[in-house]
Amino acid sequence: MTDTTEKPNIEIDPRLLEVLVCPVTRRPLTYDRVAQELISPTTGLAFPIRSGVPIMLVDQARKFEPQKG
């Protein structure tokens, strides 16, 4: 039996990652290859990547505890 919740590791074009910024802060994002998310550490939002397409909508982002500092 296979785990159907596992996300495929689809590579994102590095040039795209260079230009994408957080829609809230306009600061750079961190790419989490395993979770297939773009992370905004200052806002505590993780934007999903679905089928290789970053979903940069705040209402679609997952919330997490932002890093201090």
PDB file with SEQRES, HELIX, SHEET and CRYST1 records, atoms N, CA, C and O in Angstrom:
SEQRES   1 A   69  MET THR ASP THR THR GLU LYS PRO ASN ILE GLU ILE ASP          
SEQRES   2 A   69  PRO ARG LEU LEU GLU VAL LEU VAL CYS PRO VAL THR ARG          
SEQRES   3 A   69  ARG PRO LEU THR TYR ASP ARG VAL ALA GLN GLU LEU ILE          
SEQRES   4 A   69  SER PRO THR THR GLY LEU ALA PHE PRO ILE ARG SER GLY          
SEQRES   5 A   69  VAL PRO ILE MET LEU VAL ASP GLN ALA ARG LYS PHE GLU          
SEQRES   6 A   69  PRO GLN LYS GLY                                              
HELIX    1 AA1 PRO A   14  VAL A   19  1                                   6    
HELIX    2 AA2 VAL A   58  GLN A   60  5                                   3    
SHEET    1 AA1 4 THR A  30  ASP A  32  0                                        
SHEET    2 AA1 4 GLU A  37  SER A  40 -1                                        
SHEET    3 AA1 4 LEU A  45  ARG A  50 -1                                        
SHEET    4 AA1 4 VAL A  53  PRO A  54 -1                                        
SHEET    1 AA2 2 LEU A  45  ARG A  50  0                                        
SHEET    2 AA2 2 ARG A  62  LYS A  63 -1                                        
CRYST1    1.000    1.000    1.000  90.00  90.00  90.00 P 1           1          
ATOM      1  N   MET A   1       0.834  -1.177   0.000  1.00  0.00           N  
ATOM      2  CA  MET A   1       0.000   0.000   0.000  1.00  0.00           C  
ATOM      3  C   MET A   1       0.884   1.248   0.000  1.00  0.00           C  
ATOM      4  O   MET A   1       1.832   1.340   0.780  1.00  0.00           O  
ATOM      5  N   THR A   2       0.575   2.197  -0.867  1.00  0.00           N  
ATOM      6  CA  THR A   2       1.387   3.405  -0.949  1.00  0.00           C  
ATOM      7  C   THR A   2       0.693   4.562  -0.263  1.00  0.00           C  
ATOM      8  O   THR A   2      -0.532   4.592  -0.146  1.00  0.00           O  
ATOM      9  N   ASP A   3       1.489   5.509   0.187  1.00  0.00           N  
ATOM     10  CA  ASP A   3       0.975   6.705   0.847  1.00  0.00           C  
ATOM     11  C   ASP A   3       0.563   7.712  -0.222  1.00  0.00           C  
ATOM     12  O   ASP A   3       1.415   8.264  -0.918  1.00  0.00           O  
ATOM     13  N   THR A   4      -0.735   7.951  -0.355  1.00  0.00           N  
ATOM     14  CA  THR A   4      -1.226   8.862  -1.385  1.00  0.00           C  
ATOM     15  C   THR A   4      -1.101  10.321  -0.985  1.00  0.00           C  
ATOM     16  O   THR A   4      -1.354  11.206  -1.803  1.00  0.00           O  
ATOM     17  N   THR A   5      -0.713  10.593   0.263  1.00  0.00           N  
ATOM     18  CA  THR A   5      -0.548  11.974   0.700  1.00  0.00           C  
ATOM     19  C   THR A   5       0.850  12.498   0.401  1.00  0.00           C  
ATOM     20  O   THR A   5       1.103  13.691   0.567  1.00  0.00           O  
ATOM     21  N   GLU A   6       1.756  11.643  -0.032  1.00  0.00           N  
ATOM     22  CA  GLU A   6       3.114  12.061  -0.330  1.00  0.00           C  
ATOM     23  C   GLU A   6       3.127  13.007  -1.517  1.00  0.00           C  
ATOM     24  O   GLU A   6       2.483  12.744  -2.533  1.00  0.00           O  
ATOM     25  N   LYS A   7       3.858  14.108  -1.391  1.00  0.00           N  
ATOM     26  CA  LYS A   7       3.922  15.103  -2.452  1.00  0.00           C  
ATOM     27  C   LYS A   7       5.075  14.771  -3.392  1.00  0.00           C  
ATOM     28  O   LYS A   7       6.167  14.436  -2.933  1.00  0.00           O  
ATOM     29  N   PRO A   8       4.849  14.859  -4.697  1.00  0.00           N  
ATOM     30  CA  PRO A   8       5.941  14.623  -5.629  1.00  0.00           C  
ATOM     31  C   PRO A   8       6.941  15.769  -5.562  1.00  0.00           C  
ATOM     32  O   PRO A   8       6.559  16.924  -5.375  1.00  0.00           O  
ATOM     33  N   ASN A   9       8.215  15.449  -5.713  1.00  0.00           N  
ATOM     34  CA  ASN A   9       9.242  16.483  -5.711  1.00  0.00           C  
ATOM     35  C   ASN A   9       9.402  17.030  -7.118  1.00  0.00           C  
ATOM     36  O   ASN A   9      10.164  16.497  -7.924  1.00  0.00           O  
ATOM     37  N   ILE A  10       8.675  18.096  -7.399  1.00  0.00           N  
ATOM     38  CA  ILE A  10       8.765  18.765  -8.685  1.00  0.00           C  
ATOM     39  C   ILE A  10       9.725  19.925  -8.518  1.00  0.00           C  
ATOM     40  O   ILE A  10       9.562  20.753  -7.622  1.00  0.00           O  
ATOM     41  N   GLU A  11      10.722  19.984  -9.380  1.00  0.00           N  
ATOM     42  CA  GLU A  11      11.708  21.054  -9.294  1.00  0.00           C  
ATOM     43  C   GLU A  11      11.126  22.361  -9.813  1.00  0.00           C  
ATOM     44  O   GLU A  11      10.402  22.383 -10.808  1.00  0.00           O  
ATOM     45  N   ILE A  12      11.450  23.439  -9.130  1.00  0.00           N  
ATOM     46  CA  ILE A  12      11.034  24.780  -9.518  1.00  0.00           C  
ATOM     47  C   ILE A  12      12.227  25.456 -10.190  1.00  0.00           C  
ATOM     48  O   ILE A  12      13.364  25.318  -9.740  1.00  0.00           O  
ATOM     49  N   ASP A  13      11.958  26.179 -11.256  1.00  0.00           N  
ATOM     50  CA  ASP A  13      13.011  26.896 -11.974  1.00  0.00           C  
ATOM     51  C   ASP A  13      13.693  27.881 -11.012  1.00  0.00           C  
ATOM     52  O   ASP A  13      13.019  28.723 -10.419  1.00  0.00           O  
ATOM     53  N   PRO A  14      15.006  27.786 -10.852  1.00  0.00           N  
ATOM     54  CA  PRO A  14      15.721  28.683  -9.929  1.00  0.00           C  
ATOM     55  C   PRO A  14      15.523  30.157 -10.265  1.00  0.00           C  
ATOM     56  O   PRO A  14      15.527  30.993  -9.361  1.00  0.00           O  
ATOM     57  N   ARG A  15      15.351  30.493 -11.529  1.00  0.00           N  
ATOM     58  CA  ARG A  15      15.125  31.893 -11.909  1.00  0.00           C  
ATOM     59  C   ARG A  15      13.792  32.392 -11.359  1.00  0.00           C  
ATOM     60  O   ARG A  15      13.668  33.553 -10.970  1.00  0.00           O  
ATOM     61  N   LEU A  16      12.794  31.503 -11.331  1.00  0.00           N  
ATOM     62  CA  LEU A  16      11.497  31.870 -10.766  1.00  0.00           C  
ATOM     63  C   LEU A  16      11.634  32.120  -9.270  1.00  0.00           C  
ATOM     64  O   LEU A  16      11.058  33.069  -8.738  1.00  0.00           O  
ATOM     65  N   LEU A  17      12.396  31.269  -8.593  1.00  0.00           N  
ATOM     66  CA  LEU A  17      12.591  31.435  -7.151  1.00  0.00           C  
ATOM     67  C   LEU A  17      13.287  32.751  -6.820  1.00  0.00           C  
ATOM     68  O   LEU A  17      13.057  33.331  -5.759  1.00  0.00           O  
ATOM     69  N   GLU A  18      14.135  33.218  -7.726  1.00  0.00           N  
ATOM     70  CA  GLU A  18      14.853  34.475  -7.499  1.00  0.00           C  
ATOM     71  C   GLU A  18      13.930  35.687  -7.538  1.00  0.00           C  
ATOM     72  O   GLU A  18      14.208  36.687  -6.875  1.00  0.00           O  
ATOM     73  N   VAL A  19      12.844  35.624  -8.294  1.00  0.00           N  
ATOM     74  CA  VAL A  19      11.971  36.788  -8.443  1.00  0.00           C  
ATOM     75  C   VAL A  19      10.738  36.737  -7.555  1.00  0.00           C  
ATOM     76  O   VAL A  19      10.118  37.772  -7.310  1.00  0.00           O  
ATOM     77  N   LEU A  20      10.366  35.555  -7.065  1.00  0.00           N  
ATOM     78  CA  LEU A  20       9.191  35.459  -6.206  1.00  0.00           C  
ATOM     79  C   LEU A  20       9.490  36.041  -4.831  1.00  0.00           C  
ATOM     80  O   LEU A  20      10.552  35.793  -4.260  1.00  0.00           O  
ATOM     81  N   VAL A  21       8.551  36.813  -4.308  1.00  0.00           N  
ATOM     82  CA  VAL A  21       8.675  37.389  -2.974  1.00  0.00           C  
ATOM     83  C   VAL A  21       7.369  37.159  -2.228  1.00  0.00           C  
ATOM     84  O   VAL A  21       6.343  36.842  -2.831  1.00  0.00           O  
ATOM     85  N   CYS A  22       7.417  37.321  -0.937  1.00  0.00           N  
ATOM     86  CA  CYS A  22       6.225  37.196  -0.113  1.00  0.00           C  
ATOM     87  C   CYS A  22       5.238  38.293  -0.515  1.00  0.00           C  
ATOM     88  O   CYS A  22       5.626  39.459  -0.598  1.00  0.00           O  
ATOM     89  N   PRO A  23       3.973  37.947  -0.767  1.00  0.00           N  
ATOM     90  CA  PRO A  23       2.999  38.967  -1.149  1.00  0.00           C  
ATOM     91  C   PRO A  23       2.638  39.925  -0.009  1.00  0.00           C  
ATOM     92  O   PRO A  23       2.032  40.970  -0.245  1.00  0.00           O  
ATOM     93  N   VAL A  24       3.006  39.573   1.218  1.00  0.00           N  
ATOM     94  CA  VAL A  24       2.712  40.424   2.372  1.00  0.00           C  
ATOM     95  C   VAL A  24       3.862  41.395   2.629  1.00  0.00           C  
ATOM     96  O   VAL A  24       3.648  42.602   2.738  1.00  0.00           O  
ATOM     97  N   THR A  25       5.077  40.868   2.724  1.00  0.00           N  
ATOM     98  CA  THR A  25       6.234  41.679   3.113  1.00  0.00           C  
ATOM     99  C   THR A  25       7.103  42.119   1.941  1.00  0.00           C  
ATOM    100  O   THR A  25       7.907  43.040   2.080  1.00  0.00           O  
ATOM    101  N   ARG A  26       6.949  41.473   0.794  1.00  0.00           N  
ATOM    102  CA  ARG A  26       7.793  41.718  -0.394  1.00  0.00           C  
ATOM    103  C   ARG A  26       9.248  41.321  -0.143  1.00  0.00           C  
ATOM    104  O   ARG A  26      10.161  41.815  -0.805  1.00  0.00           O  
ATOM    105  N   ARG A  27       9.449  40.426   0.819  1.00  0.00           N  
ATOM    106  CA  ARG A  27      10.802  39.925   1.121  1.00  0.00           C  
ATOM    107  C   ARG A  27      10.993  38.564   0.462  1.00  0.00           C  
ATOM    108  O   ARG A  27      10.010  37.907   0.116  1.00  0.00           O  
ATOM    109  N   PRO A  28      12.232  38.130   0.284  1.00  0.00           N  
ATOM    110  CA  PRO A  28      12.504  36.825  -0.344  1.00  0.00           C  
ATOM    111  C   PRO A  28      11.896  35.676   0.447  1.00  0.00           C  
ATOM    112  O   PRO A  28      11.676  35.765   1.655  1.00  0.00           O  
ATOM    113  N   LEU A  29      11.634  34.602  -0.273  1.00  0.00           N  
ATOM    114  CA  LEU A  29      11.064  33.385   0.301  1.00  0.00           C  
ATOM    115  C   LEU A  29      12.115  32.286   0.317  1.00  0.00           C  
ATOM    116  O   LEU A  29      13.095  32.341  -0.427  1.00  0.00           O  
ATOM    117  N   THR A  30      11.909  31.300   1.160  1.00  0.00           N  
ATOM    118  CA  THR A  30      12.766  30.121   1.229  1.00  0.00           C  
ATOM    119  C   THR A  30      12.010  28.947   0.622  1.00  0.00           C  
ATOM    120  O   THR A  30      10.836  28.734   0.925  1.00  0.00           O  
ATOM    121  N   TYR A  31      12.678  28.195  -0.227  1.00  0.00           N  
ATOM    122  CA  TYR A  31      12.064  27.053  -0.901  1.00  0.00           C  
ATOM    123  C   TYR A  31      12.269  25.793  -0.067  1.00  0.00           C  
ATOM    124  O   TYR A  31      13.403  25.403   0.207  1.00  0.00           O  
ATOM    125  N   ASP A  32      11.173  25.160   0.334  1.00  0.00           N  
ATOM    126  CA  ASP A  32      11.218  23.878   1.034  1.00  0.00           C  
ATOM    127  C   ASP A  32      10.878  22.801   0.019  1.00  0.00           C  
ATOM    128  O   ASP A  32       9.708  22.549  -0.272  1.00  0.00           O  
ATOM    129  N   ARG A  33      11.909  22.173  -0.513  1.00  0.00           N  
ATOM    130  CA  ARG A  33      11.766  21.180  -1.586  1.00  0.00           C  
ATOM    131  C   ARG A  33      10.941  19.975  -1.136  1.00  0.00           C  
ATOM    132  O   ARG A  33      10.124  19.466  -1.903  1.00  0.00           O  
ATOM    133  N   VAL A  34      11.142  19.523   0.080  1.00  0.00           N  
ATOM    134  CA  VAL A  34      10.445  18.339   0.583  1.00  0.00           C  
ATOM    135  C   VAL A  34       8.953  18.608   0.752  1.00  0.00           C  
ATOM    136  O   VAL A  34       8.124  17.814   0.308  1.00  0.00           O  
ATOM    137  N   ALA A  35       8.609  19.727   1.391  1.00  0.00           N  
ATOM    138  CA  ALA A  35       7.208  20.059   1.641  1.00  0.00           C  
ATOM    139  C   ALA A  35       6.534  20.690   0.425  1.00  0.00           C  
ATOM    140  O   ALA A  35       5.313  20.845   0.397  1.00  0.00           O  
ATOM    141  N   GLN A  36       7.342  21.058  -0.588  1.00  0.00           N  
ATOM    142  CA  GLN A  36       6.827  21.753  -1.768  1.00  0.00           C  
ATOM    143  C   GLN A  36       6.073  23.017  -1.360  1.00  0.00           C  
ATOM    144  O   GLN A  36       4.899  23.208  -1.680  1.00  0.00           O  
ATOM    145  N   GLU A  37       6.810  23.882  -0.629  1.00  0.00           N  
ATOM    146  CA  GLU A  37       6.257  25.142  -0.156  1.00  0.00           C  
ATOM    147  C   GLU A  37       7.306  26.240  -0.284  1.00  0.00           C  
ATOM    148  O   GLU A  37       8.510  25.981  -0.285  1.00  0.00           O  
ATOM    149  N   LEU A  38       6.821  27.463  -0.393  1.00  0.00           N  
ATOM    150  CA  LEU A  38       7.674  28.641  -0.300  1.00  0.00           C  
ATOM    151  C   LEU A  38       7.382  29.274   1.054  1.00  0.00           C  
ATOM    152  O   LEU A  38       6.236  29.598   1.365  1.00  0.00           O  
ATOM    153  N   ILE A  39       8.422  29.445   1.848  1.00  0.00           N  
ATOM    154  CA  ILE A  39       8.292  29.859   3.236  1.00  0.00           C  
ATOM    155  C   ILE A  39       8.628  31.340   3.400  1.00  0.00           C  
ATOM    156  O   ILE A  39       9.641  31.826   2.896  1.00  0.00           O  
ATOM    157  N   SER A  40       7.759  32.037   4.112  1.00  0.00           N  
ATOM    158  CA  SER A  40       8.017  33.418   4.514  1.00  0.00           C  
ATOM    159  C   SER A  40       8.234  33.408   6.026  1.00  0.00           C  
ATOM    160  O   SER A  40       7.269  33.452   6.789  1.00  0.00           O  
ATOM    161  N   PRO A  41       9.494  33.350   6.464  1.00  0.00           N  
ATOM    162  CA  PRO A  41       9.764  33.193   7.893  1.00  0.00           C  
ATOM    163  C   PRO A  41       9.292  34.368   8.742  1.00  0.00           C  
ATOM    164  O   PRO A  41       8.961  34.174   9.912  1.00  0.00           O  
ATOM    165  N   THR A  42       9.250  35.570   8.195  1.00  0.00           N  
ATOM    166  CA  THR A  42       8.838  36.723   9.000  1.00  0.00           C  
ATOM    167  C   THR A  42       7.334  36.786   9.213  1.00  0.00           C  
ATOM    168  O   THR A  42       6.882  37.306  10.233  1.00  0.00           O  
ATOM    169  N   THR A  43       6.546  36.266   8.270  1.00  0.00           N  
ATOM    170  CA  THR A  43       5.090  36.312   8.413  1.00  0.00           C  
ATOM    171  C   THR A  43       4.524  35.024   8.992  1.00  0.00           C  
ATOM    172  O   THR A  43       3.393  35.003   9.476  1.00  0.00           O  
ATOM    173  N   GLY A  44       5.302  33.956   8.943  1.00  0.00           N  
ATOM    174  CA  GLY A  44       4.794  32.673   9.417  1.00  0.00           C  
ATOM    175  C   GLY A  44       3.829  32.040   8.441  1.00  0.00           C  
ATOM    176  O   GLY A  44       2.902  31.338   8.843  1.00  0.00           O  
ATOM    177  N   LEU A  45       4.047  32.288   7.137  1.00  0.00           N  
ATOM    178  CA  LEU A  45       3.205  31.705   6.100  1.00  0.00           C  
ATOM    179  C   LEU A  45       4.028  30.802   5.195  1.00  0.00           C  
ATOM    180  O   LEU A  45       5.174  31.104   4.862  1.00  0.00           O  
ATOM    181  N   ALA A  46       3.420  29.693   4.808  1.00  0.00           N  
ATOM    182  CA  ALA A  46       4.036  28.758   3.868  1.00  0.00           C  
ATOM    183  C   ALA A  46       3.097  28.639   2.668  1.00  0.00           C  
ATOM    184  O   ALA A  46       1.974  28.152   2.797  1.00  0.00           O  
ATOM    185  N   PHE A  47       3.560  29.083   1.514  1.00  0.00           N  
ATOM    186  CA  PHE A  47       2.751  29.082   0.304  1.00  0.00           C  
ATOM    187  C   PHE A  47       2.957  27.766  -0.440  1.00  0.00           C  
ATOM    188  O   PHE A  47       4.095  27.386  -0.716  1.00  0.00           O  
ATOM    189  N   PRO A  48       1.875  27.070  -0.766  1.00  0.00           N  
ATOM    190  CA  PRO A  48       2.008  25.753  -1.408  1.00  0.00           C  
ATOM    191  C   PRO A  48       2.454  25.862  -2.860  1.00  0.00           C  
ATOM    192  O   PRO A  48       2.219  26.864  -3.535  1.00  0.00           O  
ATOM    193  N   ILE A  49       3.106  24.797  -3.317  1.00  0.00           N  
ATOM    194  CA  ILE A  49       3.442  24.650  -4.728  1.00  0.00           C  
ATOM    195  C   ILE A  49       2.658  23.440  -5.203  1.00  0.00           C  
ATOM    196  O   ILE A  49       2.862  22.328  -4.715  1.00  0.00           O  
ATOM    197  N   ARG A  50       1.765  23.656  -6.150  1.00  0.00           N  
ATOM    198  CA  ARG A  50       0.919  22.578  -6.663  1.00  0.00           C  
ATOM    199  C   ARG A  50       1.216  22.340  -8.129  1.00  0.00           C  
ATOM    200  O   ARG A  50       1.098  23.247  -8.952  1.00  0.00           O  
ATOM    201  N   SER A  51       1.601  21.126  -8.448  1.00  0.00           N  
ATOM    202  CA  SER A  51       1.945  20.750  -9.827  1.00  0.00           C  
ATOM    203  C   SER A  51       2.982  21.696 -10.407  1.00  0.00           C  
ATOM    204  O   SER A  51       2.933  22.037 -11.589  1.00  0.00           O  
ATOM    205  N   GLY A  52       3.924  22.117  -9.566  1.00  0.00           N  
ATOM    206  CA  GLY A  52       5.004  22.986 -10.021  1.00  0.00           C  
ATOM    207  C   GLY A  52       4.655  24.459 -10.070  1.00  0.00           C  
ATOM    208  O   GLY A  52       5.479  25.270 -10.490  1.00  0.00           O  
ATOM    209  N   VAL A  53       3.447  24.828  -9.648  1.00  0.00           N  
ATOM    210  CA  VAL A  53       3.000  26.222  -9.699  1.00  0.00           C  
ATOM    211  C   VAL A  53       2.882  26.777  -8.274  1.00  0.00           C  
ATOM    212  O   VAL A  53       2.092  26.263  -7.482  1.00  0.00           O  
ATOM    213  N   PRO A  54       3.655  27.816  -7.937  1.00  0.00           N  
ATOM    214  CA  PRO A  54       3.530  28.433  -6.620  1.00  0.00           C  
ATOM    215  C   PRO A  54       2.181  29.143  -6.495  1.00  0.00           C  
ATOM    216  O   PRO A  54       1.796  29.916  -7.372  1.00  0.00           O  
ATOM    217  N   ILE A  55       1.481  28.879  -5.417  1.00  0.00           N  
ATOM    218  CA  ILE A  55       0.199  29.515  -5.142  1.00  0.00           C  
ATOM    219  C   ILE A  55       0.466  30.639  -4.133  1.00  0.00           C  
ATOM    220  O   ILE A  55       0.596  30.393  -2.934  1.00  0.00           O  
ATOM    221  N   MET A  56       0.544  31.859  -4.633  1.00  0.00           N  
ATOM    222  CA  MET A  56       0.975  32.991  -3.814  1.00  0.00           C  
ATOM    223  C   MET A  56      -0.213  33.777  -3.250  1.00  0.00           C  
ATOM    224  O   MET A  56      -0.189  35.008  -3.222  1.00  0.00           O  
ATOM    225  N   LEU A  57      -1.227  33.079  -2.810  1.00  0.00           N  
ATOM    226  CA  LEU A  57      -2.411  33.696  -2.220  1.00  0.00           C  
ATOM    227  C   LEU A  57      -2.388  33.482  -0.713  1.00  0.00           C  
ATOM    228  O   LEU A  57      -2.224  32.357  -0.241  1.00  0.00           O  
ATOM    229  N   VAL A  58      -2.550  34.551   0.027  1.00  0.00           N  
ATOM    230  CA  VAL A  58      -2.486  34.471   1.496  1.00  0.00           C  
ATOM    231  C   VAL A  58      -3.543  33.510   2.034  1.00  0.00           C  
ATOM    232  O   VAL A  58      -3.280  32.777   2.987  1.00  0.00           O  
ATOM    233  N   ASP A  59      -4.737  33.504   1.434  1.00  0.00           N  
ATOM    234  CA  ASP A  59      -5.790  32.624   1.949  1.00  0.00           C  
ATOM    235  C   ASP A  59      -5.537  31.149   1.637  1.00  0.00           C  
ATOM    236  O   ASP A  59      -6.239  30.284   2.160  1.00  0.00           O  
ATOM    237  N   GLN A  60      -4.552  30.849   0.799  1.00  0.00           N  
ATOM    238  CA  GLN A  60      -4.171  29.469   0.510  1.00  0.00           C  
ATOM    239  C   GLN A  60      -2.927  29.031   1.283  1.00  0.00           C  
ATOM    240  O   GLN A  60      -2.550  27.860   1.239  1.00  0.00           O  
ATOM    241  N   ALA A  61      -2.293  29.962   1.986  1.00  0.00           N  
ATOM    242  CA  ALA A  61      -1.053  29.669   2.714  1.00  0.00           C  
ATOM    243  C   ALA A  61      -1.350  28.964   4.031  1.00  0.00           C  
ATOM    244  O   ALA A  61      -2.408  29.137   4.637  1.00  0.00           O  
ATOM    245  N   ARG A  62      -0.374  28.162   4.448  1.00  0.00           N  
ATOM    246  CA  ARG A  62      -0.442  27.473   5.735  1.00  0.00           C  
ATOM    247  C   ARG A  62       0.277  28.350   6.760  1.00  0.00           C  
ATOM    248  O   ARG A  62       1.349  28.886   6.477  1.00  0.00           O  
ATOM    249  N   LYS A  63      -0.310  28.496   7.945  1.00  0.00           N  
ATOM    250  CA  LYS A  63       0.314  29.288   8.996  1.00  0.00           C  
ATOM    251  C   LYS A  63       1.213  28.414   9.854  1.00  0.00           C  
ATOM    252  O   LYS A  63       0.907  27.249  10.108  1.00  0.00           O  
ATOM    253  N   PHE A  64       2.333  28.992  10.302  1.00  0.00           N  
ATOM    254  CA  PHE A  64       3.225  28.314  11.235  1.00  0.00           C  
ATOM    255  C   PHE A  64       3.844  29.384  12.131  1.00  0.00           C  
ATOM    256  O   PHE A  64       3.728  30.576  11.843  1.00  0.00           O  
ATOM    257  N   GLU A  65       4.491  28.975  13.198  1.00  0.00           N  
ATOM    258  CA  GLU A  65       5.107  29.914  14.140  1.00  0.00           C  
ATOM    259  C   GLU A  65       6.356  30.534  13.487  1.00  0.00           C  
ATOM    260  O   GLU A  65       7.317  29.821  13.200  1.00  0.00           O  
ATOM    261  N   PRO A  66       6.347  31.877  13.246  1.00  0.00           N  
ATOM    262  CA  PRO A  66       7.504  32.510  12.615  1.00  0.00           C  
ATOM    263  C   PRO A  66       8.732  32.473  13.517  1.00  0.00           C  
ATOM    264  O   PRO A  66       8.629  32.415  14.742  1.00  0.00           O  
ATOM    265  N   GLN A  67       9.903  32.508  12.869  1.00  0.00           N  
ATOM    266  CA  GLN A  67      11.155  32.508  13.603  1.00  0.00           C  
ATOM    267  C   GLN A  67      11.390  33.866  14.235  1.00  0.00           C  
ATOM    268  O   GLN A  67      11.062  34.900  13.653  1.00  0.00           O  
ATOM    269  N   LYS A  68      11.950  33.856  15.409  1.00  0.00           N  
ATOM    270  CA  LYS A  68      12.280  35.096  16.102  1.00  0.00           C  
ATOM    271  C   LYS A  68      13.639  35.586  15.619  1.00  0.00           C  
ATOM    272  O   LYS A  68      14.543  34.792  15.358  1.00  0.00           O  
ATOM    273  N   GLY A  69      13.770  36.908  15.505  1.00  0.00           N  
ATOM    274  CA  GLY A  69      15.075  37.464  15.192  1.00  0.00           C  
ATOM    275  C   GLY A  69      15.195  38.168  13.946  1.00  0.00           C  
ATOM    276  O   GLY A  69      16.273  38.664  13.619  1.00  0.00           O  
TER     277      GLY A  69                                                      
END                                                                             
